[in-house]
C-alpha cells in the first residue's frame, strides 16, 4: 500500500532504530509496574540521557549534540507512542521545557541546568495551569514580589506534568499586577527551595505512569538569578514557544493514530465471527479504509509541519491547526478501534483500551481544541 513521502533520511532511520531498541529494552518490560507506581523510574531518565534521547538540540558545550532538527524529536515521540509508553515525559522535557532555558537562559543558567537536563540527572516541568486558570493564562494568580535580591513567590499550580519528579520547574508568575499581559515573568524554582511543596500525584483517567502533580509555593525565596528571560515578558516568551509545543503534541497524536490502526488491523484479521475473520465484513473494511485514509492525511500534514518548523515557518495558526486536528482524529480513531475490538476493547489487558483512556487528554492539554480554533479564527480575520 502506498505510503506518504518520507521526510526522514538514513541518519534519521538509524536514530529511529536506536530509539526503538531503547524502548524495547528499557521501557516496555517496566511500564506496567510504572503504571501501578504512578510514575516512571529516575533510572530510565538517566538511561535515556546516556542514549542521547534527551535534549539533542542543546549545544555541545552544555552536553547536548547541538542538532536542531525536529525530525529527531518527532521520532522519539513516535517510538514512545508505538509501544504505548505514555508515562515517559521525554517529549515534554525535550520539546517544550528545555527550549525555554536554551533560548532564554543566561550563560550562567545554561551552565547550571543544561548538562543535567541533557543527561537525565535533572527532570524539568513547567507550571502554568492553576486551579482557577487553565486556557486563560491571564487569569493566573500565582505572584512574585520583588524583594531586591530575590523574589518571594506565592501561589499554587495543578495538572503539572513531571511535577512529582521534577528538579527544575519554570513557574509562570504575576510580577506586576497592574501591567496586564506584560505583568508575567518566568521564574525557575528548584527542588529543595524552602516553601516549595508538591501535593498529590493526581489520579488521572489515563497516562497512569506519568506523574502529574499539584505544586504549592509558600513564600518561596527565588534568587534574582533564577529569572528566565526578561521580566514582564513571560507571556510573550510562552507565545513564542507554543508553536513547537503544539507540533510536538501533533507528532504524538499522529503516532498514536498509526498505532491504533495497526492494533485494529491485527485484531480484525484474527478475531472470527459467524465463521470468518471480522475483517472480511464490509462494514469492518469500510471503517478501516476510512481510518487508513485519515492516517495518511495526518502523516502528510504532520510531516509538512515538521519540515516547516525546521525552516522557522510555523506560525501560531498552523500549529493550532496541527494540534486540534490530529488530536481530535486520535480521539475519533481510538473510539473506532475500541468498537472494532468489541467487548475485548473494553478490557485493560488489551492495548486498545489503554490507548483509549490515554488519548482523552490530548484535546485538552497544550490548549483545548476550542482555544486552537479561536486562534485560527482570529488569524482568518473573523
Short mmCIF file of C-alpha atoms in Angstrom, two decimals:
data_model
loop_
_atom_site.label_atom_id
_atom_site.label_comp_id
_atom_site.label_asym_id
_atom_site.label_seq_id
_atom_site.Cartn_x
_atom_site.Cartn_y
_atom_site.Cartn_z
CA UNK A 1 0.00 0.00 0.00
CA UNK A 2 1.32 3.46 -0.87
CA UNK A 3 2.87 5.50 1.94
CA UNK A 4 3.23 9.29 2.32
CA UNK A 5 6.50 10.75 1.09
CA UNK A 6 9.05 10.35 3.87
CA UNK A 7 10.92 13.34 5.28
CA UNK A 8 13.47 11.10 7.00
CA UNK A 9 16.99 10.31 5.83
CA UNK A 10 19.09 7.22 6.53
CA UNK A 11 20.59 9.02 9.52
CA UNK A 12 17.11 9.58 10.96
CA UNK A 13 16.14 5.95 10.40
CA UNK A 14 19.31 4.79 12.18
CA UNK A 15 18.33 7.03 15.08
CA UNK A 16 14.80 5.55 14.97
CA UNK A 17 16.21 2.03 15.18
CA UNK A 18 18.23 3.03 18.24
CA UNK A 19 15.22 4.69 19.87
CA UNK A 20 13.05 1.64 19.14
CA UNK A 21 15.65 -0.71 20.64
CA UNK A 22 15.83 1.52 23.73
CA UNK A 23 12.04 1.34 24.18
CA UNK A 24 12.01 -2.43 23.85
CA UNK A 25 14.85 -2.92 26.35
CA UNK A 26 14.49 -0.12 28.88
CA UNK A 27 10.79 0.78 28.80
CA UNK A 28 8.41 -1.98 27.69
CA UNK A 29 9.43 -4.52 30.38
CA UNK A 30 8.85 -1.97 33.16
CA UNK A 31 5.91 0.13 32.03
CA UNK A 32 3.18 -1.97 33.65
CA UNK A 33 4.90 -1.54 37.01
CA UNK A 34 5.31 2.18 36.41
CA UNK A 35 1.57 2.39 35.78
CA UNK A 36 1.00 0.87 39.23
CA UNK A 37 3.60 3.18 40.80
CA UNK A 38 2.13 6.30 39.21
CA UNK A 39 5.49 7.36 37.79
CA UNK A 40 8.46 6.05 35.84
CA UNK A 41 11.89 5.45 37.40
CA UNK A 42 14.62 8.06 37.56
CA UNK A 43 16.89 5.39 36.13
CA UNK A 44 15.07 5.38 32.78
CA UNK A 45 15.66 9.14 32.54
CA UNK A 46 19.37 8.64 33.10
CA UNK A 47 19.47 5.77 30.60
CA UNK A 48 17.70 7.96 28.05
CA UNK A 49 20.27 10.68 28.63
CA UNK A 50 23.10 8.20 28.11
CA UNK A 51 21.48 7.02 24.88
CA UNK A 52 21.20 10.58 23.53
CA UNK A 53 17.38 10.62 23.56
CA UNK A 54 17.04 13.84 25.56
CA UNK A 55 17.61 17.44 24.50
CA UNK A 56 19.71 16.67 21.44
CA UNK A 57 19.25 20.25 20.22
CA UNK A 58 21.21 21.61 23.22
CA UNK A 59 24.64 22.92 22.26
CA UNK A 60 27.60 20.58 22.66
CA UNK A 61 29.26 22.86 25.23
CA UNK A 62 26.37 22.03 27.61
CA UNK A 63 26.42 18.29 26.92
CA UNK A 64 23.96 18.09 24.03
CA UNK A 65 24.53 17.10 20.43
CA UNK A 66 23.71 20.53 19.03
CA UNK A 67 21.35 19.02 16.45
CA UNK A 68 18.46 21.38 15.71
CA UNK A 69 16.29 19.15 13.57
CA UNK A 70 12.79 18.48 14.88
CA UNK A 71 12.64 15.23 12.93
CA UNK A 72 14.65 13.68 15.76
CA UNK A 73 12.12 14.98 18.29
CA UNK A 74 9.30 13.54 16.19
CA UNK A 75 10.99 10.14 16.06
CA UNK A 76 11.27 9.93 19.85
CA UNK A 77 7.60 10.90 20.23
CA UNK A 78 6.57 8.32 17.63
CA UNK A 79 8.55 5.46 19.13
CA UNK A 80 7.17 6.23 22.60
CA UNK A 81 3.62 6.17 21.24
CA UNK A 82 4.12 2.97 19.26
CA UNK A 83 4.83 1.00 22.43
CA UNK A 84 2.14 2.78 24.46
CA UNK A 85 4.76 4.20 26.86
CA UNK A 86 2.58 7.11 27.92
CA UNK A 87 4.43 7.53 31.21
CA UNK A 88 7.59 8.89 29.66
CA UNK A 89 7.76 12.66 29.95
CA UNK A 90 10.64 12.94 27.48
CA UNK A 91 8.77 15.00 24.83
CA UNK A 92 7.51 17.46 27.46
CA UNK A 93 11.08 17.82 28.74
CA UNK A 94 12.90 17.97 25.39
CA UNK A 95 10.39 19.69 23.10
CA UNK A 96 8.62 22.07 25.44
CA UNK A 97 10.50 22.95 28.62
CA UNK A 98 14.26 22.79 27.99
CA UNK A 99 13.99 25.05 24.90
CA UNK A 100 12.96 27.89 27.24
CA UNK A 101 16.29 27.56 29.04
CA UNK A 102 18.25 27.09 25.81
CA UNK A 103 16.75 30.17 24.20
CA UNK A 104 16.21 32.48 27.18
CA UNK A 105 18.78 31.42 29.74
CA UNK A 106 21.85 33.42 30.69
CA UNK A 107 25.24 31.79 30.26
CA UNK A 108 25.32 31.03 33.99
CA UNK A 109 21.83 29.45 33.88
CA UNK A 110 22.72 27.30 30.90
CA UNK A 111 25.87 26.03 32.59
CA UNK A 112 23.95 25.38 35.80
CA UNK A 113 21.00 23.46 34.39
CA UNK A 114 21.50 22.24 30.83
CA UNK A 115 24.12 19.50 31.43
CA UNK A 116 21.87 17.79 33.99
CA UNK A 117 18.78 18.19 31.81
CA UNK A 118 20.62 16.57 28.88
CA UNK A 119 21.95 13.68 30.99
CA UNK A 120 18.61 12.94 32.64
CA UNK A 121 20.02 13.72 36.09
CA UNK A 122 17.63 16.70 36.21
CA UNK A 123 13.97 16.46 35.22
CA UNK A 124 12.06 19.57 34.20
CA UNK A 125 8.49 20.82 34.45
CA UNK A 126 6.65 23.98 33.50
CA UNK A 127 3.95 25.30 35.81
CA UNK A 128 1.29 27.34 34.04
CA UNK A 129 -2.11 25.88 34.92
CA UNK A 130 -3.77 26.81 38.20
CA UNK A 131 -6.96 25.61 39.89
CA UNK A 132 -8.71 28.71 38.55
CA UNK A 133 -6.72 29.35 35.36
CA UNK A 134 -6.35 26.86 32.53
CA UNK A 135 -6.51 28.06 28.95
CA UNK A 136 -6.93 31.64 30.20
CA UNK A 137 -3.34 32.34 31.23
CA UNK A 138 -4.19 35.93 32.09
CA UNK A 139 -6.22 34.52 34.98
CA UNK A 140 -3.02 33.35 36.72
CA UNK A 141 -2.92 34.39 40.39
CA UNK A 142 0.46 32.97 41.47
CA UNK A 143 2.51 36.06 42.29
CA UNK A 144 6.11 37.02 42.91
CA UNK A 145 7.08 40.15 44.82
CA UNK A 146 10.44 41.82 44.18
CA UNK A 147 12.46 41.98 47.41
CA UNK A 148 15.66 43.40 45.96
CA UNK A 149 17.99 40.43 45.67
CA UNK A 150 15.20 37.81 45.39
CA UNK A 151 11.54 37.25 44.59
CA UNK A 152 9.00 35.97 47.11
CA UNK A 153 6.74 33.52 45.30
CA UNK A 154 3.26 32.54 46.47
CA UNK A 155 0.52 30.51 44.85
CA UNK A 156 -0.34 27.06 43.55
CA UNK A 157 -0.35 25.15 40.28
CA UNK A 158 -2.11 22.00 39.15
CA UNK A 159 -2.01 19.35 36.40
CA UNK A 160 1.77 19.75 36.13
CA UNK A 161 3.41 17.04 34.01
CA UNK A 162 6.63 15.66 35.57
CA UNK A 163 5.52 17.51 38.69
CA UNK A 164 6.42 14.87 41.27
CA UNK A 165 9.83 14.02 39.84
CA UNK A 166 10.91 17.44 38.61
CA UNK A 167 14.10 19.09 39.86
CA UNK A 168 13.73 22.31 37.84
CA UNK A 169 10.31 23.98 37.49
CA UNK A 170 9.65 27.01 35.29
CA UNK A 171 6.86 28.87 37.08
CA UNK A 172 4.67 31.44 35.37
CA UNK A 173 4.03 34.15 37.95
CA UNK A 174 2.49 37.59 38.05
CA UNK A 175 5.27 40.05 38.90
CA UNK A 176 3.36 43.27 38.17
CA UNK A 177 -0.37 43.11 38.95
CA UNK A 178 -1.06 46.37 37.13
CA UNK A 179 0.67 45.59 33.81
CA UNK A 180 -1.86 43.25 32.19
CA UNK A 181 -0.27 40.69 29.90
CA UNK A 182 3.09 42.43 30.41
CA UNK A 183 2.97 41.65 34.11
CA UNK A 184 4.06 38.00 33.94
CA UNK A 185 7.56 36.58 34.33
CA UNK A 186 9.14 33.12 34.27
CA UNK A 187 10.89 32.10 37.50
CA UNK A 188 12.84 28.87 37.90
CA UNK A 189 12.12 27.07 41.16
CA UNK A 190 14.50 24.29 42.14
CA UNK A 191 13.82 21.19 44.24
CA UNK A 192 14.64 21.81 47.89
CA UNK A 193 13.81 25.50 47.98
CA UNK A 194 12.13 26.34 51.29
CA UNK A 195 8.37 26.72 50.90
CA UNK A 196 8.17 24.70 47.67
CA UNK A 197 5.93 21.69 48.24
CA UNK A 198 4.42 19.03 46.00
CA UNK A 199 0.86 17.92 46.54
CA UNK A 200 -0.81 14.79 45.26
CA UNK A 201 0.33 12.71 42.33
CA UNK A 202 -3.04 13.18 40.68
CA UNK A 203 -5.20 10.12 39.97
CA UNK A 204 -5.92 10.51 36.26
CA UNK A 205 -8.17 8.58 33.88
CA UNK A 206 -5.18 7.67 31.71
CA UNK A 207 -1.44 8.33 31.45
CA UNK A 208 -1.17 6.43 34.73
CA UNK A 209 2.64 6.21 34.67
CA UNK A 210 3.16 9.93 34.02
CA UNK A 211 3.44 11.86 37.26
CA UNK A 212 1.07 14.82 37.23
CA UNK A 213 1.07 16.95 40.33
CA UNK A 214 -0.18 19.87 42.33
CA UNK A 215 2.57 22.31 43.30
CA UNK A 216 2.47 24.81 46.16
CA UNK A 217 4.62 27.89 46.75
CA UNK A 218 4.54 29.41 50.23
CA UNK A 219 6.85 32.43 50.49
CA UNK A 220 9.46 30.72 48.33
CA UNK A 221 12.54 32.93 48.05
CA UNK A 222 13.63 32.70 44.42
CA UNK A 223 17.04 34.28 43.66
CA UNK A 224 17.09 37.03 41.06
CA UNK A 225 19.49 34.81 39.11
CA UNK A 226 16.55 32.43 38.55
CA UNK A 227 14.56 34.87 36.43
CA UNK A 228 14.32 33.28 32.99
CA UNK A 229 14.18 35.71 30.10
CA UNK A 230 13.03 39.29 30.53
CA UNK A 231 10.99 40.47 33.49
CA UNK A 232 7.44 41.21 32.35
CA UNK A 233 7.85 39.26 29.11
CA UNK A 234 6.70 35.88 30.44
CA UNK A 235 3.51 35.87 28.38
CA UNK A 236 5.45 36.77 25.23
CA UNK A 237 8.02 34.03 25.92
CA UNK A 238 5.19 31.49 26.26
CA UNK A 239 3.61 32.55 22.99
CA UNK A 240 6.97 32.25 21.21
CA UNK A 241 7.42 28.64 22.34
CA UNK A 242 3.84 27.37 21.99
CA UNK A 243 4.06 26.54 18.23
CA UNK A 244 6.76 23.92 18.84
CA UNK A 245 4.80 22.52 21.79
CA UNK A 246 1.71 22.08 19.61
CA UNK A 247 3.60 20.46 16.74
CA UNK A 248 5.11 18.09 19.31
CA UNK A 249 1.63 17.12 20.51
CA UNK A 250 0.58 16.61 16.88
CA UNK A 251 3.51 14.20 16.40
CA UNK A 252 2.37 12.22 19.43
CA UNK A 253 -1.22 12.17 18.17
CA UNK A 254 -0.15 11.01 14.71
CA UNK A 255 1.91 8.14 16.11
CA UNK A 256 -1.00 7.14 18.34
CA UNK A 257 -3.32 7.11 15.29
CA UNK A 258 -0.91 4.87 13.41
CA UNK A 259 -0.62 2.59 16.45
CA UNK A 260 -4.42 2.32 16.74
CA UNK A 261 -4.70 1.45 13.05
CA UNK A 262 -2.06 -1.27 13.43
CA UNK A 263 -3.77 -2.71 16.52
CA UNK A 264 -7.14 -2.74 14.80
CA UNK A 265 -5.85 -4.34 11.60
CA UNK A 266 -4.14 -7.11 13.55
CA UNK A 267 -7.25 -7.79 15.61
CA UNK A 268 -9.77 -7.98 12.76
CA UNK A 269 -7.57 -10.46 10.90
CA UNK A 270 -7.53 -12.83 13.90
CA UNK A 271 -10.94 -12.41 15.51
CA UNK A 272 -13.65 -14.56 13.96
CA UNK A 273 -17.43 -14.20 13.99
CA UNK A 274 -20.02 -16.12 12.01
CA UNK A 275 -17.33 -18.44 10.73
CA UNK A 276 -14.87 -15.92 9.28
CA UNK A 277 -12.46 -13.14 10.36
CA UNK A 278 -14.38 -9.96 11.13
CA UNK A 279 -12.07 -8.15 8.72
CA UNK A 280 -13.96 -9.87 5.91
CA UNK A 281 -17.16 -8.00 6.71
CA UNK A 282 -17.83 -4.96 4.56
CA UNK A 283 -18.51 -2.64 7.50
CA UNK A 284 -15.15 -3.52 9.03
CA UNK A 285 -13.32 -2.97 5.74
CA UNK A 286 -15.04 0.35 5.18
CA UNK A 287 -14.20 1.55 8.70
CA UNK A 288 -10.55 0.57 8.32
CA UNK A 289 -10.40 2.10 4.84
CA UNK A 290 -11.54 5.42 6.31
CA UNK A 291 -9.08 5.11 9.21
CA UNK A 292 -6.19 4.36 6.84
CA UNK A 293 -7.11 7.33 4.64
CA UNK A 294 -7.22 9.73 7.57
CA UNK A 295 -3.92 8.42 8.96
CA UNK A 296 -2.33 9.01 5.53
CA UNK A 297 -3.63 12.58 5.50
CA UNK A 298 -2.42 13.14 9.08
CA UNK A 299 1.07 11.82 8.29
CA UNK A 300 1.31 14.11 5.24
CA UNK A 301 0.10 17.09 7.28
CA UNK A 302 2.41 16.50 10.26
CA UNK A 303 5.42 15.85 8.02
CA UNK A 304 4.77 19.22 6.41
CA UNK A 305 4.52 20.90 9.82
CA UNK A 306 7.79 19.35 10.97
CA UNK A 307 9.51 20.48 7.77
CA UNK A 308 8.13 24.00 8.20
CA UNK A 309 9.12 24.06 11.88
CA UNK A 310 12.71 23.26 10.94
CA UNK A 311 12.59 26.15 8.48
CA UNK A 312 11.10 28.54 11.04
CA UNK A 313 7.85 28.78 9.09
CA UNK A 314 5.28 27.52 11.62
CA UNK A 315 3.11 30.33 12.90
CA UNK A 316 0.57 30.17 15.71
CA UNK A 317 -2.36 29.34 13.42
CA UNK A 318 -0.65 26.43 11.64
CA UNK A 319 0.48 24.99 14.98
CA UNK A 320 -3.10 25.26 16.24
CA UNK A 321 -4.41 23.54 13.11
CA UNK A 322 -1.99 20.66 13.63
CA UNK A 323 -2.75 20.36 17.32
CA UNK A 324 -6.55 20.35 17.19
CA UNK A 325 -7.00 18.28 14.04
CA UNK A 326 -4.60 15.46 14.87
CA UNK A 327 -5.75 15.13 18.49
CA UNK A 328 -9.42 15.11 17.52
CA UNK A 329 -8.55 12.48 14.90
CA UNK A 330 -6.76 10.43 17.55
CA UNK A 331 -9.84 10.57 19.76
CA UNK A 332 -12.07 9.51 16.86
CA UNK A 333 -9.87 6.66 15.62
CA UNK A 334 -9.25 5.15 19.04
CA UNK A 335 -13.00 5.11 19.63
CA UNK A 336 -13.46 3.25 16.33
CA UNK A 337 -10.65 0.89 17.32
CA UNK A 338 -12.41 0.02 20.57
CA UNK A 339 -15.66 -0.61 18.66
CA UNK A 340 -13.87 -2.96 16.27
CA UNK A 341 -12.50 -4.89 19.24
CA UNK A 342 -15.98 -5.30 20.71
CA UNK A 343 -16.08 -6.31 24.36
CA UNK A 344 -12.36 -7.02 24.37
CA UNK A 345 -11.75 -3.38 23.55
CA UNK A 346 -13.13 -2.53 26.99
CA UNK A 347 -10.63 -4.77 28.76
CA UNK A 348 -7.48 -3.04 30.04
CA UNK A 349 -5.36 -6.09 29.17
CA UNK A 350 -5.83 -5.10 25.52
CA UNK A 351 -3.61 -2.22 24.32
CA UNK A 352 -6.55 -0.56 22.55
CA UNK A 353 -8.23 0.08 25.92
CA UNK A 354 -5.14 1.77 27.30
CA UNK A 355 -4.86 3.78 24.08
CA UNK A 356 -8.46 4.90 24.61
CA UNK A 357 -8.01 6.29 28.13
CA UNK A 358 -4.59 7.76 27.33
CA UNK A 359 -5.97 9.63 24.31
CA UNK A 360 -8.66 11.66 26.02
CA UNK A 361 -6.37 14.35 27.44
CA UNK A 362 -4.87 15.13 24.03
CA UNK A 363 -7.61 17.57 23.01
CA UNK A 364 -7.34 19.35 26.37
CA UNK A 365 -3.71 19.94 27.35
CA UNK A 366 -1.48 22.23 25.34
CA UNK A 367 -4.56 24.39 24.74
CA UNK A 368 -8.02 22.92 24.19
CA UNK A 369 -9.48 22.31 20.74
CA UNK A 370 -11.74 25.30 21.30
CA UNK A 371 -8.78 27.57 22.03
CA UNK A 372 -6.97 26.32 18.91
CA UNK A 373 -9.98 27.11 16.74
CA UNK A 374 -10.23 30.56 18.31
CA UNK A 375 -6.58 31.24 17.39
CA UNK A 376 -7.19 30.10 13.82
CA UNK A 377 -10.38 32.13 13.56
CA UNK A 378 -8.60 35.30 14.64
CA UNK A 379 -5.84 34.63 12.10
CA UNK A 380 -8.57 34.46 9.44
CA UNK A 381 -9.67 37.96 10.44
CA UNK A 382 -13.01 36.93 11.88
#
